[in-house]
Short mmCIF file of N, CA and C in Angstrom, two decimals:
data_model
loop_
_atom_site.label_atom_id
_atom_site.label_comp_id
_atom_site.label_asym_id
_atom_site.label_seq_id
_atom_site.Cartn_x
_atom_site.Cartn_y
_atom_site.Cartn_z
N MET A 1 17.81 -20.58 -25.13
CA MET A 1 18.60 -20.50 -23.92
C MET A 1 19.42 -21.79 -23.79
N ASP A 2 20.73 -21.67 -23.60
CA ASP A 2 21.56 -22.87 -23.49
C ASP A 2 21.65 -23.34 -22.04
N HIS A 3 22.29 -24.50 -21.83
CA HIS A 3 22.38 -25.11 -20.51
C HIS A 3 23.02 -24.18 -19.49
N ASP A 4 24.12 -23.51 -19.86
CA ASP A 4 24.82 -22.62 -18.92
C ASP A 4 23.93 -21.46 -18.48
N GLU A 5 23.13 -20.94 -19.40
CA GLU A 5 22.20 -19.87 -19.04
C GLU A 5 21.15 -20.36 -18.07
N LEU A 6 20.63 -21.58 -18.28
CA LEU A 6 19.63 -22.15 -17.37
C LEU A 6 20.21 -22.37 -15.98
N VAL A 7 21.43 -22.86 -15.91
CA VAL A 7 22.07 -23.09 -14.61
C VAL A 7 22.19 -21.78 -13.84
N ARG A 8 22.54 -20.70 -14.54
CA ARG A 8 22.67 -19.40 -13.88
C ARG A 8 21.33 -18.88 -13.37
N LEU A 9 20.22 -19.34 -13.94
CA LEU A 9 18.90 -18.87 -13.54
C LEU A 9 18.45 -19.44 -12.19
N ARG A 10 18.95 -20.58 -11.83
CA ARG A 10 18.51 -21.22 -10.59
C ARG A 10 18.79 -20.32 -9.39
N GLY A 11 17.77 -20.17 -8.55
CA GLY A 11 17.92 -19.35 -7.36
C GLY A 11 17.81 -17.86 -7.62
N SER A 12 17.36 -17.49 -8.79
CA SER A 12 17.22 -16.07 -9.09
C SER A 12 15.86 -15.81 -9.72
N LEU A 13 15.46 -14.56 -9.70
CA LEU A 13 14.22 -14.17 -10.35
C LEU A 13 14.52 -13.79 -11.79
N THR A 14 13.72 -14.31 -12.69
CA THR A 14 13.87 -14.00 -14.09
C THR A 14 12.57 -13.41 -14.60
N PRO A 15 12.55 -12.14 -14.93
CA PRO A 15 11.29 -11.54 -15.39
C PRO A 15 10.82 -12.15 -16.70
N LEU A 16 9.54 -12.46 -16.75
CA LEU A 16 8.91 -12.92 -17.98
C LEU A 16 7.93 -11.83 -18.37
N THR A 17 8.40 -10.87 -19.12
CA THR A 17 7.59 -9.69 -19.42
C THR A 17 6.78 -9.82 -20.70
N GLU A 18 7.11 -10.77 -21.54
CA GLU A 18 6.38 -10.97 -22.78
C GLU A 18 5.25 -11.97 -22.56
N VAL A 19 4.09 -11.71 -23.13
CA VAL A 19 2.94 -12.59 -22.96
C VAL A 19 3.25 -14.02 -23.40
N ASP A 20 3.99 -14.18 -24.48
CA ASP A 20 4.29 -15.50 -25.02
C ASP A 20 5.64 -16.06 -24.55
N ALA A 21 6.22 -15.47 -23.52
CA ALA A 21 7.54 -15.92 -23.05
C ALA A 21 7.47 -17.37 -22.56
N ALA A 22 8.45 -18.16 -22.95
CA ALA A 22 8.52 -19.56 -22.51
C ALA A 22 9.06 -19.61 -21.08
N ILE A 23 8.52 -20.51 -20.31
CA ILE A 23 8.99 -20.71 -18.94
C ILE A 23 10.16 -21.68 -19.00
N PRO A 24 11.34 -21.30 -18.49
CA PRO A 24 12.51 -22.20 -18.54
C PRO A 24 12.24 -23.51 -17.80
N ASP A 25 12.78 -24.61 -18.31
CA ASP A 25 12.57 -25.93 -17.73
C ASP A 25 12.87 -26.03 -16.23
N PRO A 26 13.94 -25.45 -15.71
CA PRO A 26 14.21 -25.66 -14.28
C PRO A 26 13.28 -24.87 -13.36
N CYS A 27 12.39 -24.07 -13.91
CA CYS A 27 11.49 -23.23 -13.11
C CYS A 27 10.51 -24.12 -12.33
N SER A 28 10.41 -23.91 -11.02
CA SER A 28 9.48 -24.70 -10.21
C SER A 28 8.34 -23.87 -9.65
N ASN A 29 8.43 -22.56 -9.75
CA ASN A 29 7.30 -21.73 -9.35
C ASN A 29 7.39 -20.36 -10.00
N LEU A 30 6.24 -19.71 -10.05
CA LEU A 30 6.16 -18.37 -10.63
C LEU A 30 5.65 -17.42 -9.55
N TRP A 31 6.28 -16.29 -9.42
CA TRP A 31 5.79 -15.23 -8.53
C TRP A 31 5.15 -14.19 -9.45
N LEU A 32 3.93 -13.86 -9.16
CA LEU A 32 3.18 -12.99 -10.06
C LEU A 32 2.74 -11.70 -9.37
N ARG A 33 2.72 -10.63 -10.15
CA ARG A 33 2.22 -9.35 -9.69
C ARG A 33 1.80 -8.54 -10.90
N LYS A 34 0.98 -7.54 -10.67
CA LYS A 34 0.42 -6.75 -11.76
C LYS A 34 1.50 -6.02 -12.54
N SER A 35 2.45 -5.42 -11.84
CA SER A 35 3.54 -4.70 -12.50
C SER A 35 4.78 -4.78 -11.62
N GLY A 36 5.91 -4.35 -12.16
CA GLY A 36 7.16 -4.37 -11.40
C GLY A 36 7.14 -3.48 -10.17
N ALA A 37 6.23 -2.55 -10.11
CA ALA A 37 6.14 -1.63 -8.97
C ALA A 37 5.18 -2.15 -7.90
N ASP A 38 4.40 -3.18 -8.21
CA ASP A 38 3.41 -3.71 -7.27
C ASP A 38 4.00 -4.83 -6.42
N PRO A 39 3.39 -5.10 -5.26
CA PRO A 39 3.86 -6.22 -4.43
C PRO A 39 3.48 -7.56 -5.08
N TRP A 40 4.20 -8.60 -4.70
CA TRP A 40 3.89 -9.94 -5.20
C TRP A 40 2.50 -10.32 -4.71
N GLU A 41 1.71 -10.91 -5.59
CA GLU A 41 0.35 -11.32 -5.23
C GLU A 41 0.17 -12.83 -5.18
N TYR A 42 0.87 -13.55 -6.05
CA TYR A 42 0.67 -14.99 -6.15
C TYR A 42 2.00 -15.72 -6.25
N ASP A 43 2.04 -16.90 -5.66
CA ASP A 43 3.16 -17.81 -5.83
C ASP A 43 2.56 -19.07 -6.44
N VAL A 44 2.79 -19.29 -7.72
CA VAL A 44 2.21 -20.42 -8.44
C VAL A 44 3.24 -21.53 -8.52
N MET A 45 2.93 -22.67 -7.89
CA MET A 45 3.86 -23.80 -7.91
C MET A 45 3.65 -24.61 -9.18
N LEU A 46 4.74 -24.91 -9.86
CA LEU A 46 4.70 -25.75 -11.05
C LEU A 46 5.20 -27.13 -10.66
N MET A 47 4.53 -28.17 -11.11
CA MET A 47 4.96 -29.51 -10.74
C MET A 47 4.68 -30.48 -11.86
N ASP A 48 5.44 -31.55 -11.84
CA ASP A 48 5.26 -32.61 -12.82
C ASP A 48 4.61 -33.81 -12.14
N THR A 49 3.87 -34.54 -12.92
CA THR A 49 3.33 -35.81 -12.45
C THR A 49 3.73 -36.87 -13.47
N SER A 50 3.81 -38.10 -13.01
CA SER A 50 4.08 -39.19 -13.94
C SER A 50 3.28 -40.41 -13.50
N GLU A 51 2.71 -41.08 -14.49
CA GLU A 51 1.90 -42.28 -14.23
C GLU A 51 0.84 -42.03 -13.18
N GLY A 52 0.24 -40.83 -13.20
CA GLY A 52 -0.85 -40.53 -12.29
C GLY A 52 -0.44 -40.21 -10.87
N PHE A 53 0.86 -40.00 -10.63
CA PHE A 53 1.34 -39.69 -9.28
C PHE A 53 2.15 -38.40 -9.27
N TRP A 54 1.99 -37.65 -8.20
CA TRP A 54 2.85 -36.51 -7.91
C TRP A 54 3.87 -36.99 -6.90
N THR A 55 5.12 -36.62 -7.10
CA THR A 55 6.20 -36.97 -6.17
C THR A 55 6.92 -35.69 -5.80
N TYR A 56 7.11 -35.47 -4.51
CA TYR A 56 7.80 -34.29 -4.01
C TYR A 56 9.22 -34.30 -4.55
N LYS A 57 9.64 -33.21 -5.16
CA LYS A 57 10.93 -33.18 -5.85
C LYS A 57 12.12 -33.32 -4.91
N ARG A 58 11.94 -33.04 -3.62
CA ARG A 58 13.08 -33.13 -2.69
C ARG A 58 13.12 -34.42 -1.90
N ASP A 59 12.03 -35.23 -1.96
CA ASP A 59 12.02 -36.49 -1.22
C ASP A 59 10.95 -37.39 -1.84
N ALA A 60 11.36 -38.37 -2.61
CA ALA A 60 10.44 -39.23 -3.35
C ALA A 60 9.54 -40.07 -2.44
N ARG A 61 9.86 -40.15 -1.13
CA ARG A 61 8.98 -40.88 -0.21
C ARG A 61 7.65 -40.17 -0.02
N VAL A 62 7.62 -38.89 -0.34
CA VAL A 62 6.39 -38.10 -0.21
C VAL A 62 5.74 -38.04 -1.58
N ASN A 63 4.61 -38.73 -1.73
CA ASN A 63 3.91 -38.76 -3.01
C ASN A 63 2.44 -39.06 -2.80
N LEU A 64 1.65 -38.72 -3.79
CA LEU A 64 0.21 -38.99 -3.77
C LEU A 64 -0.29 -39.16 -5.19
N PRO A 65 -1.41 -39.89 -5.36
CA PRO A 65 -2.02 -39.93 -6.68
C PRO A 65 -2.44 -38.51 -7.10
N SER A 66 -2.27 -38.19 -8.35
CA SER A 66 -2.60 -36.85 -8.85
C SER A 66 -4.03 -36.44 -8.52
N ASP A 67 -4.97 -37.40 -8.60
CA ASP A 67 -6.37 -37.08 -8.31
C ASP A 67 -6.60 -36.62 -6.88
N GLU A 68 -5.71 -37.00 -5.96
CA GLU A 68 -5.86 -36.58 -4.57
C GLU A 68 -5.28 -35.21 -4.29
N ILE A 69 -4.42 -34.70 -5.16
CA ILE A 69 -3.81 -33.40 -4.89
C ILE A 69 -4.28 -32.30 -5.84
N LEU A 70 -4.98 -32.70 -6.91
CA LEU A 70 -5.42 -31.70 -7.88
C LEU A 70 -6.93 -31.74 -8.06
N TRP A 71 -7.52 -30.59 -8.34
CA TRP A 71 -8.91 -30.52 -8.78
C TRP A 71 -8.95 -29.58 -9.96
N GLU A 72 -9.99 -29.71 -10.78
CA GLU A 72 -10.05 -28.95 -12.02
C GLU A 72 -11.36 -28.19 -12.11
N ARG A 73 -11.25 -26.98 -12.64
CA ARG A 73 -12.44 -26.16 -12.90
C ARG A 73 -12.19 -25.37 -14.17
N ASP A 74 -13.12 -25.44 -15.10
CA ASP A 74 -13.01 -24.73 -16.37
C ASP A 74 -11.69 -25.02 -17.09
N GLY A 75 -11.22 -26.26 -16.99
CA GLY A 75 -10.01 -26.67 -17.69
C GLY A 75 -8.71 -26.27 -17.02
N ILE A 76 -8.78 -25.66 -15.84
CA ILE A 76 -7.57 -25.26 -15.10
C ILE A 76 -7.45 -26.15 -13.87
N ARG A 77 -6.26 -26.75 -13.69
CA ARG A 77 -6.03 -27.60 -12.52
C ARG A 77 -5.45 -26.78 -11.38
N TYR A 78 -5.94 -27.06 -10.17
CA TYR A 78 -5.51 -26.37 -8.96
C TYR A 78 -5.04 -27.39 -7.94
N LEU A 79 -4.15 -26.95 -7.06
CA LEU A 79 -3.69 -27.78 -5.96
C LEU A 79 -4.77 -27.79 -4.88
N ARG A 80 -5.17 -28.99 -4.44
CA ARG A 80 -6.16 -29.10 -3.37
C ARG A 80 -5.52 -28.69 -2.04
N PRO A 81 -6.31 -28.14 -1.15
CA PRO A 81 -5.76 -27.89 0.20
C PRO A 81 -5.36 -29.23 0.83
N ASP A 82 -4.24 -29.25 1.53
CA ASP A 82 -3.75 -30.51 2.12
C ASP A 82 -4.53 -30.89 3.35
N ALA A 83 -4.74 -32.19 3.50
CA ALA A 83 -5.30 -32.72 4.74
C ALA A 83 -4.23 -32.57 5.82
N ILE A 84 -4.62 -32.15 6.99
CA ILE A 84 -3.66 -31.87 8.06
C ILE A 84 -2.83 -33.09 8.42
N HIS A 85 -3.47 -34.25 8.55
CA HIS A 85 -2.71 -35.45 8.96
C HIS A 85 -1.69 -35.85 7.89
N TRP A 86 -2.11 -35.77 6.60
CA TRP A 86 -1.18 -36.11 5.53
C TRP A 86 -0.03 -35.11 5.49
N LEU A 87 -0.33 -33.83 5.62
CA LEU A 87 0.71 -32.80 5.58
C LEU A 87 1.70 -33.00 6.71
N ARG A 88 1.20 -33.27 7.92
CA ARG A 88 2.10 -33.50 9.05
C ARG A 88 3.00 -34.71 8.78
N SER A 89 2.43 -35.78 8.27
CA SER A 89 3.21 -36.98 7.96
C SER A 89 4.26 -36.70 6.88
N ALA A 90 3.88 -35.97 5.84
CA ALA A 90 4.82 -35.65 4.77
C ALA A 90 5.96 -34.78 5.29
N LEU A 91 5.64 -33.79 6.11
CA LEU A 91 6.69 -32.93 6.67
C LEU A 91 7.61 -33.72 7.59
N THR A 92 7.03 -34.60 8.40
CA THR A 92 7.85 -35.42 9.30
C THR A 92 8.79 -36.31 8.51
N THR A 93 8.34 -36.81 7.37
CA THR A 93 9.18 -37.66 6.52
C THR A 93 10.29 -36.86 5.85
N ALA A 94 9.92 -35.76 5.21
CA ALA A 94 10.89 -35.02 4.39
C ALA A 94 11.68 -33.97 5.15
N HIS A 95 11.07 -33.37 6.15
CA HIS A 95 11.71 -32.28 6.91
C HIS A 95 11.36 -32.41 8.39
N PRO A 96 11.96 -33.37 9.08
CA PRO A 96 11.56 -33.69 10.46
C PRO A 96 11.64 -32.53 11.46
N ARG A 97 12.38 -31.48 11.15
CA ARG A 97 12.49 -30.34 12.07
C ARG A 97 11.69 -29.13 11.60
N HIS A 98 10.82 -29.33 10.64
CA HIS A 98 10.05 -28.21 10.09
C HIS A 98 9.16 -27.59 11.18
N PRO A 99 9.15 -26.25 11.30
CA PRO A 99 8.37 -25.60 12.36
C PRO A 99 6.86 -25.80 12.25
N TRP A 100 6.35 -26.13 11.08
CA TRP A 100 4.91 -26.33 10.94
C TRP A 100 4.44 -27.59 11.68
N ILE A 101 5.33 -28.56 11.90
CA ILE A 101 4.93 -29.82 12.54
C ILE A 101 4.31 -29.54 13.91
N THR A 102 4.95 -28.71 14.70
CA THR A 102 4.39 -28.41 16.03
C THR A 102 3.08 -27.63 15.91
N LEU A 103 2.98 -26.78 14.91
CA LEU A 103 1.73 -26.03 14.70
C LEU A 103 0.59 -26.96 14.31
N LEU A 104 0.91 -27.97 13.51
CA LEU A 104 -0.12 -28.93 13.08
C LEU A 104 -0.54 -29.87 14.21
N ASP A 105 0.27 -29.98 15.24
CA ASP A 105 -0.07 -30.82 16.39
C ASP A 105 -1.13 -30.18 17.29
N ARG A 106 -1.35 -28.90 17.12
CA ARG A 106 -2.30 -28.18 18.00
C ARG A 106 -3.73 -28.53 17.70
#
């Protein structure tokens, strides 16, 4: 896939129907379902870490050590549930008008 093809993929759904299909570099999440006729079941977020830190791709002020946001079981890493205070602070920093902020204040 060349650069122009990758640029066209942004903001669109690209079916990965082959088991060994490569995930394009600009992909930041996968929506998964059993078949094309079934409803979406999972939204899997893909993220990069560097030097042991995760940094929010839209605002570098929001970051955490990888060990604080990930946990591992059977060799698979998962995103830890966010602490409410940290999530509220991160949203206030990156998206000050986000509707979840008022919900987290309750």
